[in-house]
mmCIF file of C-alpha atoms in Angstrom:
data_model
loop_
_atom_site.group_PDB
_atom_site.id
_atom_site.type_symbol
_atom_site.label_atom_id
_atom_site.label_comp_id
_atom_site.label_asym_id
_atom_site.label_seq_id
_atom_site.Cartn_x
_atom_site.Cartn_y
_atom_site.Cartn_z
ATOM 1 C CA UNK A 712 0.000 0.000 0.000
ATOM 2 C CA UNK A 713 0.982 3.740 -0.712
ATOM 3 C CA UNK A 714 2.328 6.395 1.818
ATOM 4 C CA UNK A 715 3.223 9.529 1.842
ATOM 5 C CA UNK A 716 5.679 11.440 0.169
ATOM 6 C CA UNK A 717 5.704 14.273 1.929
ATOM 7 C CA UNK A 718 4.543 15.317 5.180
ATOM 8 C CA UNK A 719 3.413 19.013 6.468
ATOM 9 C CA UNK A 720 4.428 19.293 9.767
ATOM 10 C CA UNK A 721 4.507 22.477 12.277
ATOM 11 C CA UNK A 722 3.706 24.370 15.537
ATOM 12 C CA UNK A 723 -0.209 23.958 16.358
ATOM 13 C CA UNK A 724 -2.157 27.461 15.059
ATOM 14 C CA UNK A 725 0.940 27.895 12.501
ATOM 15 C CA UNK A 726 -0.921 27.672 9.219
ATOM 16 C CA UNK A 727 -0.713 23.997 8.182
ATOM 17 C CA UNK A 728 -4.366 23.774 7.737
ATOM 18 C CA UNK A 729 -4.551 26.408 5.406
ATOM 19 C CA UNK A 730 -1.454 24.470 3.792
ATOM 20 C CA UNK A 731 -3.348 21.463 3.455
ATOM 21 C CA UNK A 732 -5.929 22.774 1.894
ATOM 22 C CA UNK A 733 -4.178 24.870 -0.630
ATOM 23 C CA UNK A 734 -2.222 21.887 -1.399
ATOM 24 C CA UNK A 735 -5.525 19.586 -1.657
ATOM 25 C CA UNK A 736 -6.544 21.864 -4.217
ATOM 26 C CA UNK A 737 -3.383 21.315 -6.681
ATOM 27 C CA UNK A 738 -4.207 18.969 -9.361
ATOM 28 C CA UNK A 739 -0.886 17.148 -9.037
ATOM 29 C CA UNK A 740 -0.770 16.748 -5.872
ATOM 30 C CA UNK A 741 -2.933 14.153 -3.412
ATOM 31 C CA UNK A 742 -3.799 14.754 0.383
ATOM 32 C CA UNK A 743 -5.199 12.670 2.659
ATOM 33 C CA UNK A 744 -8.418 13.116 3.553
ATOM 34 C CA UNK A 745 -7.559 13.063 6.758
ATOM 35 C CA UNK A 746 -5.883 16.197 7.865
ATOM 36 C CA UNK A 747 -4.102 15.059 11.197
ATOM 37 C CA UNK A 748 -4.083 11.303 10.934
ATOM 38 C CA UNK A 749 -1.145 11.613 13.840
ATOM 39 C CA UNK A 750 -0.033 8.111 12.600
ATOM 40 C CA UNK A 751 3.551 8.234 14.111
ATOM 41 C CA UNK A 752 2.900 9.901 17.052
ATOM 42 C CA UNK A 753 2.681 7.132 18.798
ATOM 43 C CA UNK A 754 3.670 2.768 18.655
ATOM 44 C CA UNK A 755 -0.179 1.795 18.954
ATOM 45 C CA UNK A 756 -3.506 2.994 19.942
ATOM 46 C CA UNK A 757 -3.358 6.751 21.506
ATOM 47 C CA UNK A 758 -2.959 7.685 24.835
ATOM 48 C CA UNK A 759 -6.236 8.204 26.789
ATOM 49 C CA UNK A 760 -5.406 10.978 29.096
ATOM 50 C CA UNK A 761 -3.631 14.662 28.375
ATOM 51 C CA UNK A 762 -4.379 17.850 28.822
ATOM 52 C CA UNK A 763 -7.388 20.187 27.293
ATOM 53 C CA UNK A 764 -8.715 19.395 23.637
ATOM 54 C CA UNK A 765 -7.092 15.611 23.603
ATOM 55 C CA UNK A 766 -9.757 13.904 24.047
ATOM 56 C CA UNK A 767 -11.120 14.830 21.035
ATOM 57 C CA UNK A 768 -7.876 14.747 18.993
ATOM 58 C CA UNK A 769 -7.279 11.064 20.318
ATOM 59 C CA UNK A 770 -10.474 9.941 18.612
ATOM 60 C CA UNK A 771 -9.210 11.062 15.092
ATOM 61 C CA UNK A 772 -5.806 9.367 15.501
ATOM 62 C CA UNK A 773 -5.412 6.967 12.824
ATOM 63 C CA UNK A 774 -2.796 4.217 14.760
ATOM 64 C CA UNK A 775 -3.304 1.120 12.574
ATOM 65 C CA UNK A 776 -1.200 0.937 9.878
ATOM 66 C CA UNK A 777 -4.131 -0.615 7.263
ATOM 67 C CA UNK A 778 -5.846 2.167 8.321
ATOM 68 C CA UNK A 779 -3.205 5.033 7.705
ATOM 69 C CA UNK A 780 -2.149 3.022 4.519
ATOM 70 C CA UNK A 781 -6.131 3.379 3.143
ATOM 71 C CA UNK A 782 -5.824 7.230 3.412
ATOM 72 C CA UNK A 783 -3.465 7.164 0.462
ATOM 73 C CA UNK A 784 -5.444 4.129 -1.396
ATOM 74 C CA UNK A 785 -7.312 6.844 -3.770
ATOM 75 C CA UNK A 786 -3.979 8.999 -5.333
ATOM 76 C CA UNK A 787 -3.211 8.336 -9.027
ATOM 77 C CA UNK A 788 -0.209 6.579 -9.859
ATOM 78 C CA UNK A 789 2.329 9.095 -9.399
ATOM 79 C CA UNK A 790 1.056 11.537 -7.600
ATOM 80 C CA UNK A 791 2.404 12.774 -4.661
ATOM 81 C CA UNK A 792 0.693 11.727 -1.866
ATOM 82 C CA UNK A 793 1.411 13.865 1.447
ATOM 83 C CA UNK A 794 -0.268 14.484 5.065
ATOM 84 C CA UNK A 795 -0.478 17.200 7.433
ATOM 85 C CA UNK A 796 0.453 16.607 11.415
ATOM 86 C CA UNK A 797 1.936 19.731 12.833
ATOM 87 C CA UNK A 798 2.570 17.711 16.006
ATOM 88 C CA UNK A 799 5.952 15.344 13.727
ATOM 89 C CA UNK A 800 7.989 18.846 14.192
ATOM 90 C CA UNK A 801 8.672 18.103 17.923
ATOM 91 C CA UNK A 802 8.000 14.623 18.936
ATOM 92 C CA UNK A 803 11.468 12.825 18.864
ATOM 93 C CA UNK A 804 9.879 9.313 18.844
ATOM 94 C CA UNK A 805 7.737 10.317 15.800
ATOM 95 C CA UNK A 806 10.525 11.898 13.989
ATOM 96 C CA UNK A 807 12.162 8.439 14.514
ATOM 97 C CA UNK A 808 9.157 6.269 13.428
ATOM 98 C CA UNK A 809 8.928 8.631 9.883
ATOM 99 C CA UNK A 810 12.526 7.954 9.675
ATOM 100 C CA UNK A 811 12.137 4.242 10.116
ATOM 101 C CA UNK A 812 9.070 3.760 7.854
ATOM 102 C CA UNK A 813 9.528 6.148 5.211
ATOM 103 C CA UNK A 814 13.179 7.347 4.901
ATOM 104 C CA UNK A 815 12.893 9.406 1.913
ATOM 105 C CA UNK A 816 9.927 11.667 2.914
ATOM 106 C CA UNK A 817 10.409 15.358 2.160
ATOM 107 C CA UNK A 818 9.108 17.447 4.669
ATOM 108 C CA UNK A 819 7.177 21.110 4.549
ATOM 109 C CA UNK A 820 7.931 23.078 8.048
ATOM 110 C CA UNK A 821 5.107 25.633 8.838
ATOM 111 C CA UNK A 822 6.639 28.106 11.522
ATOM 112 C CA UNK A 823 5.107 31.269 13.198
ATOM 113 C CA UNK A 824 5.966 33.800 15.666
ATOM 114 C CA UNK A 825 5.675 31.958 19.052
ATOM 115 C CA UNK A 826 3.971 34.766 20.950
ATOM 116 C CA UNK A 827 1.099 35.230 18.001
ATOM 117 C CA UNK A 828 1.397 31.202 17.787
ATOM 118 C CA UNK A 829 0.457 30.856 21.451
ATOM 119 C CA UNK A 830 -2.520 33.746 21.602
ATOM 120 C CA UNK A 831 -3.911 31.953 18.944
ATOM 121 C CA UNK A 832 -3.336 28.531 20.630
ATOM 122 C CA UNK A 833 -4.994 30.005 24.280
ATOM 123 C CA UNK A 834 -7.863 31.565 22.007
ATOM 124 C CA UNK A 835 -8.932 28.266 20.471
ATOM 125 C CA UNK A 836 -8.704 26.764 23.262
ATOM 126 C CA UNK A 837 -10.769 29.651 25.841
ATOM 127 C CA UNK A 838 -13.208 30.126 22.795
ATOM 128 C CA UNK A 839 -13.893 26.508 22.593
ATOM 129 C CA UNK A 840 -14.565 26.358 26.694
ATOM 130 C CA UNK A 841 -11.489 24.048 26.742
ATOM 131 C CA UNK A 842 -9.509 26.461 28.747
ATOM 132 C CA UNK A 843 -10.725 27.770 32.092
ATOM 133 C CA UNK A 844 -8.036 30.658 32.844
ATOM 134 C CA UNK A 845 -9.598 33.814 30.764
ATOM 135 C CA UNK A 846 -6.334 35.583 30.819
ATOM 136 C CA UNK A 847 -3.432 34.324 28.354
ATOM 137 C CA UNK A 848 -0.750 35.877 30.165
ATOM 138 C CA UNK A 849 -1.930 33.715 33.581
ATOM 139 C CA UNK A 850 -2.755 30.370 31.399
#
């Protein structure tokens, strides 16, 4: 089965979903459906405890192989095929399992100013009632 080619990786609230979906959008190029399938992150199934949001971003991780493989199953032959997980930039053991699996995989950095990058990070997360301190400088 196909993987990916390329992966977008980045700081969270650093632009890689407007990435991936420019880069959906370019006929010669094939993104998984699946914008954060967080497939290396971790050995098997996800971890069931963290901190505010993860609960919800546990139940999209793709961890079976099959399963990651099947997001790729629909490219045309040769196409790039490529998908978007900020979270590869800084996890060592994920960095390790990309290596591993797919040594030649190019990879797009998204980077942002880490003051605006974490405001925008304590916004999502206030806004969505997923943080309970109402002042960023505090949180």
């Amino acid at each position: 089965m196909p993987l990916p080619d390329f992966l977008t990786i980045g700081a969270p609230k650093s632009g890689t979903t407007a990435l991936h979906a420019a880069l959906s959008r370019h006929p010669g190029l094939f993104l998984s459906p699946v914008k954060e399938p967080k497939f290396f992150l971790t050995d098997g199934p996800p971890p069931t405890r963290g901190g505010p949001g993860d609960a919800q971003t546990y139940r999209e991780h793709i961890w079976r192989r099959a399963d990651y493989e099947a997001l790729f199953a629909q490219a045309p032959t040769g196409v790039p095929r490529g998908e978007s997980t900020p979270f590869y930039l800084y996890d060592r053991a994920a960095q390790r399992r990309i290596r591993e699996t797919i040594p030649g995989v190019r990879l797009i950095a998204a980077l942002r100013d880490p003051v605006e990058r974490a405001h925008s990070n304590w916004t999502h997360l206030w806004s969505a009632g997923l943080e309970p301190v109402g002042d960023v400088v505090e949180a």
